[in-house]
Short mmCIF file of C-alpha atoms in Angstrom, two decimals:
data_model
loop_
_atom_site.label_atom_id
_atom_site.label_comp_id
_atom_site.label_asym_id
_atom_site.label_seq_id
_atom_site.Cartn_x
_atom_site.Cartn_y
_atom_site.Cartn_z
CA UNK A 1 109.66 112.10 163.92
CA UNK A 2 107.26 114.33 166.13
CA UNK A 3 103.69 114.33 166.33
CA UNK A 4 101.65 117.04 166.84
CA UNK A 5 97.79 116.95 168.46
CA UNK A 6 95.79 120.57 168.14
CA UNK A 7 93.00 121.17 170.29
CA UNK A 8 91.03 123.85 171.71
CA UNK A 9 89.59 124.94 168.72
CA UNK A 10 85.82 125.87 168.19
CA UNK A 11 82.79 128.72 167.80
CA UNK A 12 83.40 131.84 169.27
CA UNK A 13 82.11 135.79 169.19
CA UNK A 14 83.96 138.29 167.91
CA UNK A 15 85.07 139.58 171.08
CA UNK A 16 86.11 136.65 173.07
CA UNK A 17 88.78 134.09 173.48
CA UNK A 18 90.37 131.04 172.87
CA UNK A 19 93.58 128.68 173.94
CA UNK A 20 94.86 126.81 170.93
CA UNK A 21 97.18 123.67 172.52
CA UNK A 22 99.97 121.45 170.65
CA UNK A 23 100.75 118.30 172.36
CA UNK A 24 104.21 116.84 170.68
CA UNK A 25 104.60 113.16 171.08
CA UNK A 26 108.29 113.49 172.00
CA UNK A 27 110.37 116.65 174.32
CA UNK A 28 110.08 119.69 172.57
CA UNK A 29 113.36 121.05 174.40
CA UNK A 30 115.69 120.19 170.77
CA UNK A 31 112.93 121.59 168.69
CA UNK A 32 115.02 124.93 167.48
CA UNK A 33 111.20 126.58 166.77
CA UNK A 34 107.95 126.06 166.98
CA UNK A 35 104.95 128.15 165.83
CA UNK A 36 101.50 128.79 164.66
CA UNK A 37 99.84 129.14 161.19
CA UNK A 38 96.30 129.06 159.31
CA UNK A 39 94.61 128.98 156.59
CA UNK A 40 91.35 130.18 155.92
CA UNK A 41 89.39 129.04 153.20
CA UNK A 42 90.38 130.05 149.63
CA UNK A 43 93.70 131.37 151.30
CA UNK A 44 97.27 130.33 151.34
CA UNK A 45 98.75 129.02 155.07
CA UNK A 46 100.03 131.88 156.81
CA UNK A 47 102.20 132.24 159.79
CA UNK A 48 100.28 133.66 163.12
CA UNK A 49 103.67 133.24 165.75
CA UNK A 50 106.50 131.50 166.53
CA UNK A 51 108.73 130.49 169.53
CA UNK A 52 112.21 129.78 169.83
CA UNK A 53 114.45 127.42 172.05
CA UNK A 54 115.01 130.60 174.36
CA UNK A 55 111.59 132.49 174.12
CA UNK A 56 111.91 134.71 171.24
CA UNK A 57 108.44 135.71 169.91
CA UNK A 58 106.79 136.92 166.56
CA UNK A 59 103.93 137.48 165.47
CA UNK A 60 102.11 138.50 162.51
CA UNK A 61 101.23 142.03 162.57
CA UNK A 62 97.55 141.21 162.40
CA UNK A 63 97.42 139.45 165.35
CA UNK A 64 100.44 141.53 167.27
CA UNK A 65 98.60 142.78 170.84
CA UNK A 66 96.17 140.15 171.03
CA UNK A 67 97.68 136.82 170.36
CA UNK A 68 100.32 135.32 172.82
CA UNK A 69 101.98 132.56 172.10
CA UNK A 70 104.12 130.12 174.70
CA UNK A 71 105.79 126.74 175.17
CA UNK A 72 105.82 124.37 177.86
CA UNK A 73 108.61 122.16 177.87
CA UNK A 74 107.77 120.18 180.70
CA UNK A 75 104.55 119.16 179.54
CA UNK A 76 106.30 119.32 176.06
CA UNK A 77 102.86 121.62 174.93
CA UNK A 78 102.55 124.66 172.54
CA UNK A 79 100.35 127.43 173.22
CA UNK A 80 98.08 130.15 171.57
CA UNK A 81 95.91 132.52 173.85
CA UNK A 82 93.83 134.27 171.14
CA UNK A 83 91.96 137.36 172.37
CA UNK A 84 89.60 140.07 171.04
CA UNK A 85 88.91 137.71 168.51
CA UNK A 86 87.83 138.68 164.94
CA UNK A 87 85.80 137.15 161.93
CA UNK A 88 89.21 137.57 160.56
CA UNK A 89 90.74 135.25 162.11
CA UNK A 90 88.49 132.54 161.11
CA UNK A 91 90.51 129.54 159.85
CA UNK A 92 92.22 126.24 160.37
CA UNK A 93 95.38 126.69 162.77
CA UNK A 94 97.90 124.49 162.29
CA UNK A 95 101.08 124.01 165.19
CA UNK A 96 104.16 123.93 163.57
CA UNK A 97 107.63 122.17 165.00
CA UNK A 98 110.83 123.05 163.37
CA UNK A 99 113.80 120.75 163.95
CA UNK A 100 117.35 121.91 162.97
CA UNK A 101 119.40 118.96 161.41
CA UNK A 102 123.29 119.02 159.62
CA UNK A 103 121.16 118.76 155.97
CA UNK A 104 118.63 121.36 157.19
CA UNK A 105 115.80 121.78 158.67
CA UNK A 106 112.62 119.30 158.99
CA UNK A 107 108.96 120.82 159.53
CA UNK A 108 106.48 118.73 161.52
CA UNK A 109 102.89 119.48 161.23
CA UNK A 110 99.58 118.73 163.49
CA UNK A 111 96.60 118.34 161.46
CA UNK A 112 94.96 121.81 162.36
CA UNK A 113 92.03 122.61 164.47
CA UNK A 114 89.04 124.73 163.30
CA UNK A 115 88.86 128.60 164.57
CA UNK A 116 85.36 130.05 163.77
CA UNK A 117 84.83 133.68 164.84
CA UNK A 118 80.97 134.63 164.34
CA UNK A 119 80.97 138.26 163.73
#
């Protein structure tokens, strides 16, 4: 079992910035992937980006060029720099952990923090 604390959420312009954090309760170094999603309201969840193990990125093509997403494993952390934020991107974001087992994989789930982009 992993837990997962968001923070860094909150009001912002369009325009400006923000730096979503995960915290995981145990080492992230096993965790095959790890990623980003939200949901605005009325919407389904939708992935933002993901990390693996060894650094490979994607991102969802609306947020390709201004969202960067990284891992720390020594402070066992997730990251999202968001940039040239839009009303668009209003939502919940949720950090995702996904753990590779011999039955399959296992997702963990924070309980979101709240992205507000005032156009």
């Amino acid at each position: 079992q992993v837990q997962l604390v968001e923070s860094g959420g909150g009001l912002v312009q369009a325009g400006g910035s923000l730096r979503l954090s995960c915290a995981a309760s145990k080492s992230i170094v096993t965790i095959n992937r790890m990623g980003w999603y939200r949901q605005a309201p009325g919407k389904q969840r939708e992935l933002v980006a993901i990390i693996t193990t060894g650094g490979t990125t994607d991102y969802a093509d609306s947020v390709k060029g201004r969202f960067t997403i990284s891992r720390d494993n020594a402070k066992n952390t997730l990251y999202l720099q968001m940039n040239s934020l839009k009303h668009e991107d209003t939502a919940v974001y949720f950090c995702n952990a996904r753990r590779e087992y011999a039955f399959g994989p296992v997702n963990f789930w924070g309980q979101g923090t709240q992205v507000t982009v005032s156009s």
